[in-house]
Amino acid sequence: MKMRNPPVNSLSLEFLTELLISLEKLENDKTFRGIIITSDCPGIFSAGLDLLEMYGRDPAHCAEYWKAVQELWLRVYLSNLVVIGAINGISPAGGCLLSLSCDYRVLANNPKYAIGLNETLLGIIAPFWFKDVLVNTIGHRAAERALQLGFLFPPSDALQVGIVDQVVPEDQVQSTARSVMAQWLAIPDHARQLTKNLVRKPTADRLLQQRDADIQNFVRFISRDSIQKSLHVYLEKLKQKKG
Ligand SMILES: CCCCC/C=C\C/C=C\C=C\CC(=O)SCCNC(=O)CCNC(=O)[C@H](O)C(C)(C)COP(=O)(O)OP(=O)(O)OC[C@H]1O[C@@H](n2cnc3c(N)ncnc32)[C@H](O)[C@@H]1OP(=O)(O)O
């Protein structure tokens, strides 16, 4: 699955909906047993959640958006398919969550391709289920530092901390992802799927048990004047960077 939402594969409501429909189709087609998620935007896996879906929007829109974010996460995280991330670009925040929700992550060895939950740098916080997935992946202490400081790990650090499973030369990302897929597909589906569910369900259940409350919390938080100001400042910084 090649994500194509130029210029930066931001996860807009429309794009999330397209991803959800595509994933659902693949899940329902029994001839598919695995997917490799990668990007069609040069140098960018995904810029994460679309800030324009959260800035200057009314509460109803923010609620609809957050529901779609939850939905995509649950679908990828709990997918019965083998999901491999072929991460061929930078992957901050929501882009990192998407990567972390794969069963295996292969990152291209380019110092620009940083990955991490950088929410605090935007003046916002990573929701508890983003945090849970990071803690599950790199452990409590590493996650507590990474989250507070908004670390974006370059490939060598990402491998060391375990946020990705493998770092390979850029031209080998897709072929490595395909080899890894072959290994994973050698396992009988029912055994692998039940095991995946056993490991991941408790984390997903934490959100499933309070989805509506999570949406309300998000809407309240994102609608605060101070948070809207932080988003404004961050968006302006992105604009000014262009010069
Ligand atoms: C108490 C209860 C709490 C509940 C929970 C509360 C809160 C949680 C809320 C939110 C969680 C959010 C998670 C996220 O994912 S936030 C998004 C984080 N993403 C980033 O920080 C990345 C920002 N982008 C970049 O750093 C660069 O764009 C990038 C390195 C990806 C690419 O750089 P490049 O130089 O190639 O391109 P740019 O010129 O910077 O960008 C082109 C164009 O795209 C716009 N843009 C970039 N990123 C985003 C984005 N994430 N959303 C929307 N738009 C984006 C950028 O502004 C440019 O636009 P324009 O100037 O051409 O109009």
PDB file of C-alpha atoms in Angstrom, residues 18-189:
ATOM      1  CA  GLU A  18      -9.337   6.385   1.905  1.00  0.00           C
ATOM      2  CA  LEU A  19      -6.816   4.386   3.922  1.00  0.00           C
ATOM      3  CA  LEU A  20      -9.599   2.842   5.989  1.00  0.00           C
ATOM      4  CA  ILE A  21     -11.579   1.803   2.919  1.00  0.00           C
ATOM      5  CA  SER A  22      -8.475   0.318   1.265  1.00  0.00           C
ATOM      6  CA  LEU A  23      -7.540  -1.609   4.392  1.00  0.00           C
ATOM      7  CA  GLU A  24     -11.047  -2.928   4.809  1.00  0.00           C
ATOM      8  CA  LYS A  25     -11.068  -4.164   1.205  1.00  0.00           C
ATOM      9  CA  LEU A  26      -7.743  -5.943   1.693  1.00  0.00           C
ATOM     10  CA  GLU A  27      -8.878  -7.483   4.980  1.00  0.00           C
ATOM     11  CA  ASN A  28     -12.042  -8.796   3.353  1.00  0.00           C
ATOM     12  CA  ASP A  29     -10.237 -10.266   0.349  1.00  0.00           C
ATOM     13  CA  LYS A  30      -9.079 -13.657   1.547  1.00  0.00           C
ATOM     14  CA  THR A  31      -6.403 -13.829  -1.163  1.00  0.00           C
ATOM     15  CA  PHE A  32      -4.398 -11.214   0.790  1.00  0.00           C
ATOM     16  CA  ARG A  33      -2.405 -12.305   3.821  1.00  0.00           C
ATOM     17  CA  GLY A  34      -0.157  -9.304   4.352  1.00  0.00           C
ATOM     18  CA  ILE A  35       0.474  -5.700   3.382  1.00  0.00           C
ATOM     19  CA  ILE A  36       3.545  -3.522   3.171  1.00  0.00           C
ATOM     20  CA  ILE A  37       2.804   0.114   3.986  1.00  0.00           C
ATOM     21  CA  THR A  38       5.139   2.587   2.327  1.00  0.00           C
ATOM     22  CA  SER A  39       5.076   6.094   0.894  1.00  0.00           C
ATOM     23  CA  ASP A  40       4.907   7.556  -2.574  1.00  0.00           C
ATOM     24  CA  CYS A  41       6.022  11.015  -1.315  1.00  0.00           C
ATOM     25  CA  PRO A  42       9.796  11.326  -1.708  1.00  0.00           C
ATOM     26  CA  GLY A  43      11.549  11.612   1.651  1.00  0.00           C
ATOM     27  CA  ILE A  44       8.345  11.613   3.687  1.00  0.00           C
ATOM     28  CA  PHE A  45       6.625   8.530   5.075  1.00  0.00           C
ATOM     29  CA  SER A  46       3.898  10.621   6.701  1.00  0.00           C
ATOM     30  CA  ALA A  47       3.953  14.068   8.325  1.00  0.00           C
ATOM     31  CA  GLY A  48       1.434  12.711  10.832  1.00  0.00           C
ATOM     32  CA  LEU A  49      -1.992  14.024  11.636  1.00  0.00           C
ATOM     33  CA  ASP A  50      -3.158  16.885   9.479  1.00  0.00           C
ATOM     34  CA  LEU A  51      -2.784  20.005  11.591  1.00  0.00           C
ATOM     35  CA  LEU A  52      -5.360  21.796   9.463  1.00  0.00           C
ATOM     36  CA  GLU A  53      -7.990  19.317  10.668  1.00  0.00           C
ATOM     37  CA  MET A  54      -7.335  20.502  14.231  1.00  0.00           C
ATOM     38  CA  TYR A  55      -6.631  24.198  13.783  1.00  0.00           C
ATOM     39  CA  GLY A  56      -9.503  26.660  13.557  1.00  0.00           C
ATOM     40  CA  ARG A  57     -12.120  23.893  13.271  1.00  0.00           C
ATOM     41  CA  ASP A  58     -15.390  23.592  15.151  1.00  0.00           C
ATOM     42  CA  PRO A  59     -15.866  20.895  17.845  1.00  0.00           C
ATOM     43  CA  ALA A  60     -18.052  18.711  15.604  1.00  0.00           C
ATOM     44  CA  HIS A  61     -15.344  18.561  12.955  1.00  0.00           C
ATOM     45  CA  CYS A  62     -12.623  17.825  15.529  1.00  0.00           C
ATOM     46  CA  ALA A  63     -14.766  14.998  16.948  1.00  0.00           C
ATOM     47  CA  GLU A  64     -15.339  13.496  13.507  1.00  0.00           C
ATOM     48  CA  TYR A  65     -11.644  13.748  12.753  1.00  0.00           C
ATOM     49  CA  TRP A  66     -10.561  12.124  16.010  1.00  0.00           C
ATOM     50  CA  LYS A  67     -12.989   9.249  15.502  1.00  0.00           C
ATOM     51  CA  ALA A  68     -11.352   8.556  12.129  1.00  0.00           C
ATOM     52  CA  VAL A  69      -7.872   8.694  13.709  1.00  0.00           C
ATOM     53  CA  GLN A  70      -8.957   6.162  16.342  1.00  0.00           C
ATOM     54  CA  GLU A  71     -10.545   3.996  13.652  1.00  0.00           C
ATOM     55  CA  LEU A  72      -7.410   3.849  11.498  1.00  0.00           C
ATOM     56  CA  TRP A  73      -5.223   3.034  14.469  1.00  0.00           C
ATOM     57  CA  LEU A  74      -7.489   0.204  15.648  1.00  0.00           C
ATOM     58  CA  ARG A  75      -7.728  -1.246  12.152  1.00  0.00           C
ATOM     59  CA  VAL A  76      -3.974  -1.268  11.531  1.00  0.00           C
ATOM     60  CA  TYR A  77      -2.975  -2.260  15.058  1.00  0.00           C
ATOM     61  CA  LEU A  78      -5.407  -5.192  15.245  1.00  0.00           C
ATOM     62  CA  SER A  79      -5.247  -6.214  11.597  1.00  0.00           C
ATOM     63  CA  ASN A  80      -5.363  -9.944  10.889  1.00  0.00           C
ATOM     64  CA  LEU A  81      -2.970  -9.294   8.013  1.00  0.00           C
ATOM     65  CA  VAL A  82       0.779  -9.203   8.486  1.00  0.00           C
ATOM     66  CA  VAL A  83       1.555  -5.487   8.354  1.00  0.00           C
ATOM     67  CA  ILE A  84       5.109  -4.420   7.518  1.00  0.00           C
ATOM     68  CA  GLY A  85       6.198  -0.771   7.471  1.00  0.00           C
ATOM     69  CA  ALA A  86       8.678   0.074   4.719  1.00  0.00           C
ATOM     70  CA  ILE A  87       9.520   3.488   6.098  1.00  0.00           C
ATOM     71  CA  ASN A  88      11.074   5.498   3.299  1.00  0.00           C
ATOM     72  CA  GLY A  89      10.965   8.960   4.816  1.00  0.00           C
ATOM     73  CA  ILE A  90      10.509  11.087   7.905  1.00  0.00           C
ATOM     74  CA  SER A  91       7.791   9.829  10.224  1.00  0.00           C
ATOM     75  CA  PRO A  92       6.808  12.206  13.036  1.00  0.00           C
ATOM     76  CA  ALA A  93       3.896  11.865  15.506  1.00  0.00           C
ATOM     77  CA  GLY A  94       0.884  10.292  13.735  1.00  0.00           C
ATOM     78  CA  GLY A  95       3.291   8.954  11.080  1.00  0.00           C
ATOM     79  CA  CYS A  96       5.262   7.301  13.850  1.00  0.00           C
ATOM     80  CA  LEU A  97       2.060   5.855  15.368  1.00  0.00           C
ATOM     81  CA  LEU A  98       1.203   4.316  12.005  1.00  0.00           C
ATOM     82  CA  SER A  99       4.703   2.795  11.848  1.00  0.00           C
ATOM     83  CA  LEU A 100       4.512   1.536  15.439  1.00  0.00           C
ATOM     84  CA  SER A 101       1.216  -0.177  14.636  1.00  0.00           C
ATOM     85  CA  CYS A 102       2.883  -2.366  12.011  1.00  0.00           C
ATOM     86  CA  ASP A 103       4.160  -5.814  12.990  1.00  0.00           C
ATOM     87  CA  TYR A 104       7.669  -4.991  11.752  1.00  0.00           C
ATOM     88  CA  ARG A 105       9.414  -1.786  10.738  1.00  0.00           C
ATOM     89  CA  VAL A 106      12.187  -1.390   8.154  1.00  0.00           C
ATOM     90  CA  LEU A 107      13.634   2.137   8.017  1.00  0.00           C
ATOM     91  CA  ALA A 108      15.734   3.604   5.198  1.00  0.00           C
ATOM     92  CA  ASN A 109      19.157   4.692   6.354  1.00  0.00           C
ATOM     93  CA  ASN A 110      19.007   8.408   5.677  1.00  0.00           C
ATOM     94  CA  PRO A 111      19.772  10.824   8.535  1.00  0.00           C
ATOM     95  CA  LYS A 112      16.800  12.972   7.460  1.00  0.00           C
ATOM     96  CA  TYR A 113      14.348  10.101   8.041  1.00  0.00           C
ATOM     97  CA  ALA A 114      13.704  10.684  11.729  1.00  0.00           C
ATOM     98  CA  ILE A 115      10.934   8.900  13.575  1.00  0.00           C
ATOM     99  CA  GLY A 116       9.274   9.615  16.906  1.00  0.00           C
ATOM    100  CA  LEU A 117       6.371  11.104  18.815  1.00  0.00           C
ATOM    101  CA  ASN A 118       7.278  14.797  18.725  1.00  0.00           C
ATOM    102  CA  GLU A 119       3.942  16.153  19.978  1.00  0.00           C
ATOM    103  CA  THR A 120       5.462  18.168  22.833  1.00  0.00           C
ATOM    104  CA  LEU A 121       7.474  20.195  20.293  1.00  0.00           C
ATOM    105  CA  LEU A 122       4.133  21.378  18.919  1.00  0.00           C
ATOM    106  CA  GLY A 123       2.896  22.276  22.396  1.00  0.00           C
ATOM    107  CA  ILE A 124       0.445  19.350  22.410  1.00  0.00           C
ATOM    108  CA  ILE A 125       0.545  15.959  24.089  1.00  0.00           C
ATOM    109  CA  ALA A 126       0.545  12.438  22.742  1.00  0.00           C
ATOM    110  CA  PRO A 127      -2.780  10.736  23.606  1.00  0.00           C
ATOM    111  CA  PHE A 128      -2.543   7.818  26.047  1.00  0.00           C
ATOM    112  CA  TRP A 129      -2.877   5.202  23.324  1.00  0.00           C
ATOM    113  CA  PHE A 130       0.009   6.712  21.296  1.00  0.00           C
ATOM    114  CA  LYS A 131       2.008   6.592  24.544  1.00  0.00           C
ATOM    115  CA  ASP A 132       0.974   2.992  25.277  1.00  0.00           C
ATOM    116  CA  VAL A 133       2.167   1.791  21.877  1.00  0.00           C
ATOM    117  CA  LEU A 134       5.505   3.555  22.313  1.00  0.00           C
ATOM    118  CA  VAL A 135       5.981   2.147  25.824  1.00  0.00           C
ATOM    119  CA  ASN A 136       5.160  -1.349  24.503  1.00  0.00           C
ATOM    120  CA  THR A 137       7.795  -0.913  21.818  1.00  0.00           C
ATOM    121  CA  ILE A 138      10.775   0.770  23.508  1.00  0.00           C
ATOM    122  CA  GLY A 139      10.051   0.343  27.224  1.00  0.00           C
ATOM    123  CA  HIS A 140       8.965   2.721  29.952  1.00  0.00           C
ATOM    124  CA  ARG A 141      12.136   4.705  30.631  1.00  0.00           C
ATOM    125  CA  ALA A 142      13.070   5.291  26.992  1.00  0.00           C
ATOM    126  CA  ALA A 143       9.458   6.262  26.206  1.00  0.00           C
ATOM    127  CA  GLU A 144       9.247   8.680  29.120  1.00  0.00           C
ATOM    128  CA  ARG A 145      12.312  10.579  27.865  1.00  0.00           C
ATOM    129  CA  ALA A 146      11.325  10.379  24.202  1.00  0.00           C
ATOM    130  CA  LEU A 147       7.782  11.627  24.850  1.00  0.00           C
ATOM    131  CA  GLN A 148       8.673  14.501  27.134  1.00  0.00           C
ATOM    132  CA  LEU A 149      11.480  15.737  24.910  1.00  0.00           C
ATOM    133  CA  GLY A 150       9.611  15.047  21.662  1.00  0.00           C
ATOM    134  CA  PHE A 151      12.542  13.015  20.300  1.00  0.00           C
ATOM    135  CA  LEU A 152      12.708  12.423  16.590  1.00  0.00           C
ATOM    136  CA  PHE A 153      15.223   9.584  16.329  1.00  0.00           C
ATOM    137  CA  PRO A 154      17.524   9.439  13.313  1.00  0.00           C
ATOM    138  CA  PRO A 155      17.896   5.882  11.917  1.00  0.00           C
ATOM    139  CA  SER A 156      20.914   4.732  13.992  1.00  0.00           C
ATOM    140  CA  ASP A 157      19.301   5.926  17.252  1.00  0.00           C
ATOM    141  CA  ALA A 158      15.921   4.556  16.171  1.00  0.00           C
ATOM    142  CA  LEU A 159      17.445   1.110  15.749  1.00  0.00           C
ATOM    143  CA  GLN A 160      19.333   1.323  19.018  1.00  0.00           C
ATOM    144  CA  VAL A 161      16.260   2.274  21.041  1.00  0.00           C
ATOM    145  CA  GLY A 162      14.139  -0.313  19.173  1.00  0.00           C
ATOM    146  CA  ILE A 163      11.565   2.000  17.657  1.00  0.00           C
ATOM    147  CA  VAL A 164      12.359   0.266  14.332  1.00  0.00           C
ATOM    148  CA  ASP A 165      13.440  -3.334  13.782  1.00  0.00           C
ATOM    149  CA  GLN A 166      15.882  -2.861  10.931  1.00  0.00           C
ATOM    150  CA  VAL A 167      17.738  -0.040   9.176  1.00  0.00           C
ATOM    151  CA  VAL A 168      18.843  -0.712   5.613  1.00  0.00           C
ATOM    152  CA  PRO A 169      20.215   1.300   2.665  1.00  0.00           C
ATOM    153  CA  GLU A 170      17.485   3.330   1.034  1.00  0.00           C
ATOM    154  CA  ASP A 171      17.408   1.249  -2.150  1.00  0.00           C
ATOM    155  CA  GLN A 172      16.865  -1.940  -0.145  1.00  0.00           C
ATOM    156  CA  VAL A 173      13.848  -0.915   1.929  1.00  0.00           C
ATOM    157  CA  GLN A 174      11.214  -2.505  -0.309  1.00  0.00           C
ATOM    158  CA  SER A 175      13.151  -5.715  -0.988  1.00  0.00           C
ATOM    159  CA  THR A 176      13.911  -6.119   2.737  1.00  0.00           C
ATOM    160  CA  ALA A 177      10.247  -5.582   3.590  1.00  0.00           C
ATOM    161  CA  ARG A 178       9.311  -8.291   1.065  1.00  0.00           C
ATOM    162  CA  SER A 179      11.836 -10.777   2.560  1.00  0.00           C
ATOM    163  CA  VAL A 180      10.528 -10.062   6.048  1.00  0.00           C
ATOM    164  CA  MET A 181       6.985 -10.579   4.767  1.00  0.00           C
ATOM    165  CA  ALA A 182       7.968 -14.005   3.406  1.00  0.00           C
ATOM    166  CA  GLN A 183       9.287 -14.999   6.857  1.00  0.00           C
ATOM    167  CA  TRP A 184       6.115 -13.869   8.587  1.00  0.00           C
ATOM    168  CA  LEU A 185       3.875 -15.574   6.021  1.00  0.00           C
ATOM    169  CA  ALA A 186       5.650 -18.862   6.696  1.00  0.00           C
ATOM    170  CA  ILE A 187       3.799 -18.980  10.027  1.00  0.00           C
ATOM    171  CA  PRO A 188       0.275 -20.472   9.894  1.00  0.00           C
ATOM    172  CA  ASP A 189      -2.171 -17.549   9.804  1.00  0.00           C
TER     173      ASP A 189
END
